[in-house]
Short mmCIF file of C-alpha atoms in Angstrom, two decimals:
data_model
loop_
_atom_site.label_atom_id
_atom_site.label_comp_id
_atom_site.label_asym_id
_atom_site.label_seq_id
_atom_site.Cartn_x
_atom_site.Cartn_y
_atom_site.Cartn_z
CA MET A 1 -8.51 -17.55 -10.78
CA ALA A 2 -7.13 -20.87 -9.64
CA ALA A 3 -9.15 -23.72 -8.16
CA ASN A 4 -8.00 -22.79 -4.63
CA ALA A 5 -9.19 -19.17 -4.84
CA THR A 6 -10.82 -17.30 -1.98
CA VAL A 7 -13.46 -14.66 -2.77
CA ILE A 8 -14.51 -11.92 -0.38
CA GLY A 9 -17.98 -10.94 -1.61
CA ARG A 10 -19.38 -7.46 -2.21
CA THR A 11 -21.35 -7.35 1.04
CA ALA A 12 -18.51 -8.77 3.18
CA ARG A 13 -16.50 -6.63 5.57
CA VAL A 14 -13.30 -8.22 6.88
CA ARG A 15 -11.11 -6.79 9.63
CA GLY A 16 -7.81 -8.51 10.42
CA ARG A 17 -4.82 -10.08 8.68
CA LEU A 18 -5.39 -12.42 5.70
CA SER A 19 -2.70 -14.91 4.73
CA GLY A 20 -2.35 -18.23 2.95
CA ASP A 21 -1.26 -20.19 -0.13
CA VAL A 22 -4.27 -19.17 -2.23
CA ASP A 23 -5.37 -16.72 -4.87
CA LEU A 24 -7.56 -13.97 -3.42
CA LYS A 25 -10.33 -11.92 -5.04
CA ILE A 26 -11.70 -8.97 -3.07
CA GLU A 27 -15.09 -7.55 -4.00
CA GLY A 28 -15.95 -6.17 -0.52
CA PHE A 29 -14.04 -4.27 2.17
CA VAL A 30 -10.87 -5.49 3.92
CA GLU A 31 -9.08 -3.64 6.70
CA GLY A 32 -5.92 -5.51 7.64
CA GLU A 33 -2.70 -6.75 6.09
CA ILE A 34 -3.02 -9.16 3.17
CA ALA A 35 -0.09 -11.55 2.58
CA VAL A 36 -0.71 -14.44 0.21
CA THR A 37 1.62 -16.42 -2.03
CA GLY A 38 -0.88 -16.43 -4.90
CA ASN A 39 -2.46 -13.71 -7.03
CA VAL A 40 -4.57 -10.91 -5.53
CA THR A 41 -7.38 -9.20 -7.46
CA VAL A 42 -9.25 -6.19 -6.06
CA ASP A 43 -12.52 -5.75 -7.97
CA ALA A 44 -13.91 -2.34 -8.98
CA GLN A 45 -16.17 -2.28 -5.89
CA GLY A 46 -13.45 -3.69 -3.62
CA MET A 47 -11.71 -1.56 -1.00
CA VAL A 48 -8.62 -2.40 1.03
CA GLY A 49 -7.24 -0.37 3.93
CA ALA A 50 -3.84 -2.03 4.46
CA ASN A 51 -0.67 -3.34 2.80
CA VAL A 52 -1.05 -6.08 0.18
CA HIS A 53 1.64 -8.70 -0.56
CA GLY A 54 1.20 -11.28 -3.33
CA ARG A 55 2.61 -12.80 -6.49
CA ARG A 56 0.64 -10.76 -9.05
CA LEU A 57 -1.62 -7.91 -7.92
CA THR A 58 -4.44 -6.70 -10.20
CA ILE A 59 -6.19 -3.61 -8.85
CA ARG A 60 -9.48 -2.16 -10.12
CA GLY A 61 -10.79 -0.77 -6.79
CA ALA A 62 -9.49 1.46 -3.96
CA ILE A 63 -6.45 0.70 -1.78
CA ARG A 64 -4.86 2.71 1.01
CA GLY A 65 -1.59 0.91 1.71
CA ASP A 66 1.56 -0.38 0.04
CA LEU A 67 1.36 -2.90 -2.82
CA ILE A 68 4.20 -5.42 -3.08
CA GLY A 69 4.13 -7.91 -5.94
CA ALA A 70 6.67 -10.72 -6.37
CA GLU A 71 6.04 -10.76 -10.15
CA ALA A 72 3.88 -7.78 -11.16
CA VAL A 73 1.41 -5.09 -10.09
CA VAL A 74 -1.27 -3.98 -12.56
CA LEU A 75 -3.39 -0.88 -11.85
CA GLU A 76 -6.32 -1.03 -14.24
CA GLU A 77 -8.73 1.74 -15.22
CA GLY A 78 -10.64 2.95 -12.18
CA ALA A 79 -7.98 1.88 -9.66
CA ARG A 80 -7.35 4.32 -6.78
CA VAL A 81 -4.16 3.68 -4.80
CA VAL A 82 -2.60 5.73 -2.01
CA GLY A 83 0.66 4.03 -1.09
CA ASP A 84 3.95 2.74 -2.46
CA VAL A 85 4.04 0.16 -5.26
CA ARG A 86 6.96 -2.30 -5.59
CA ALA A 87 7.37 -5.12 -8.11
CA PRO A 88 9.66 -6.16 -10.98
CA ARG A 89 6.93 -5.11 -13.44
CA ILE A 90 4.34 -2.38 -12.85
CA ALA A 91 1.59 -1.32 -15.26
CA ILE A 92 -0.62 1.71 -14.68
CA ALA A 93 -3.51 2.04 -17.12
CA GLN A 94 -4.97 5.32 -18.26
CA GLY A 95 -7.72 6.30 -15.82
CA ALA A 96 -5.98 4.79 -12.79
CA LEU A 97 -5.07 7.12 -9.92
CA MET A 98 -1.94 6.47 -7.88
CA ARG A 99 -0.12 8.49 -5.23
CA GLY A 100 3.10 7.15 -3.77
CA LEU A 101 6.52 5.76 -4.63
CA VAL A 102 6.86 3.40 -7.61
CA GLN A 103 9.82 1.00 -7.52
CA THR A 104 10.46 -1.50 -10.32
CA ALA A 105 13.97 -2.66 -9.45
CA ASP A 106 14.68 -6.38 -9.77
CA ASP A 107 17.88 -6.22 -7.71
CA GLY A 108 17.14 -8.64 -4.92
CA LEU A 109 14.80 -6.22 -3.16
CA THR A 110 11.82 -7.83 -4.84
CA GLN A 111 13.09 -11.27 -3.81
CA ALA A 112 13.49 -10.04 -0.24
CA LEU A 113 9.96 -8.62 -0.31
CA ALA A 114 8.58 -11.89 -1.69
CA THR A 115 10.37 -13.79 1.08
CA ARG A 116 8.89 -11.35 3.61
CA ALA A 117 5.41 -11.95 2.18
CA GLN A 118 5.88 -15.70 2.59
CA GLN A 119 7.10 -15.25 6.16
CA VAL A 120 4.07 -13.09 6.96
CA ALA A 121 1.81 -15.70 5.37
CA LYS A 122 3.26 -18.44 7.60
CA PRO A 123 4.35 -16.81 10.89
CA SER A 124 6.19 -18.89 13.44
CA PRO A 125 5.08 -18.67 17.09
CA ALA A 126 8.28 -16.80 18.05
CA ALA A 127 7.95 -14.40 15.10
CA SER A 128 4.35 -13.56 15.93
CA ARG A 129 5.35 -12.46 19.45
CA ALA A 130 8.12 -10.14 18.26
CA ALA A 131 7.06 -9.12 14.77
CA ALA A 132 9.02 -6.22 13.37
CA PRO A 133 7.75 -3.93 10.63
CA PRO A 134 9.18 -4.54 7.13
CA ALA A 135 12.43 -2.70 6.46
CA ARG A 136 12.39 0.11 3.93
CA ALA A 137 15.08 0.72 1.37
CA PRO A 138 17.67 3.22 2.63
CA VAL A 139 17.26 6.77 1.38
CA PRO A 140 20.51 8.31 0.09
CA ALA A 141 21.59 11.31 2.15
CA LYS A 142 21.77 14.68 0.44
CA ALA A 143 25.05 16.54 0.32
CA VAL A 144 25.11 19.43 2.78
CA ALA A 145 26.79 22.68 1.74
CA PRO A 146 29.06 24.37 4.28
CA ALA A 147 27.35 27.03 6.36
CA LYS A 148 27.76 30.61 5.17
CA ALA A 149 27.80 33.71 7.28
CA PRO A 150 24.32 35.25 7.56
CA THR A 151 23.67 38.17 5.29
CA ALA A 152 21.18 40.93 5.80
CA THR A 153 18.20 40.74 3.49
CA PRO A 154 15.30 43.11 3.27
CA PRO A 155 12.11 41.84 4.97
CA ALA A 156 10.21 41.73 1.66
CA ALA A 157 12.76 39.37 0.12
CA THR A 158 12.54 36.73 2.84
CA SER A 159 10.41 33.69 2.18
CA ALA A 160 8.59 31.34 4.51
CA PRO A 161 10.76 28.53 5.89
CA ARG A 162 10.46 25.22 4.09
CA ALA A 163 9.48 22.17 6.07
CA THR A 164 11.90 19.28 5.79
CA ASN A 165 12.22 16.02 7.64
CA SER A 166 15.38 14.55 9.08
CA GLY A 167 15.36 11.61 6.63
CA GLY A 168 16.54 13.76 3.75
CA ALA A 169 13.71 12.89 1.37
CA ARG A 170 10.55 14.99 1.39
CA ARG A 171 7.23 13.27 0.92
CA PRO A 172 3.88 14.92 0.44
CA PRO A 173 1.19 14.27 3.03
CA PRO A 174 -1.05 11.31 2.22
CA PRO A 175 -4.32 12.27 0.55
CA ILE A 176 -7.68 11.12 1.80
CA VAL A 177 -9.39 8.56 -0.40
CA PRO A 178 -13.08 9.53 -0.11
CA ALA A 179 -14.35 6.01 -0.80
CA LEU A 180 -12.32 4.52 2.07
CA LYS A 181 -13.13 7.37 4.45
CA LYS A 182 -16.84 6.94 3.79
CA VAL A 183 -16.77 3.20 4.53
CA LYS A 184 -14.77 3.68 7.72
CA GLY A 185 -17.33 6.24 8.92
CA GLN A 186 -20.14 3.79 8.23
CA LEU A 187 -18.35 1.10 10.23
CA LEU A 188 -17.94 3.46 13.18
CA LYS A 189 -21.63 4.42 13.06
CA LYS A 190 -22.66 0.76 13.09
CA LYS A 191 -20.50 0.13 16.18
CA GLU A 192 -22.12 3.03 18.07
CA HIS A 193 -25.65 1.63 17.59
#
């Protein structure tokens, strides 16, 4: 960690957006977007419930959100990630769990994402009033076969209709990360008291 590193301790619970020109180490719980220009490390006990933008991301804990690294993303043993991972270099160690899209292209997309992370880290007053969500890469459309005349099929041969979305690409539903669900429930119980 660099001299200008920020550490969120094991007993800390942070809700809101974190940004800055620092390295960040998370040992506690963070719920809110993280956009720093330095390195981000999520410790084995650390949990994050939002998107994380940084130069180099090292994950040992649980994350529910997209990971965008300007240089690299490393999922070490014990990491649990539900979300998309984008960086020029991605390493997933044996014992790490990951569910989402993995994109390692270095075709300007990563540069655009790094620029976006810097803009999020230093929002202008006008940008904060009309902030737009980050753009996703376009999904190529599937070729559609011409419609055929309906044919009679026996009832036993018919199958259940398949669910598709209008975007062309099918994605599985997001799983529930038990560790994050448990912490969120504890936070809600504390608010009720």
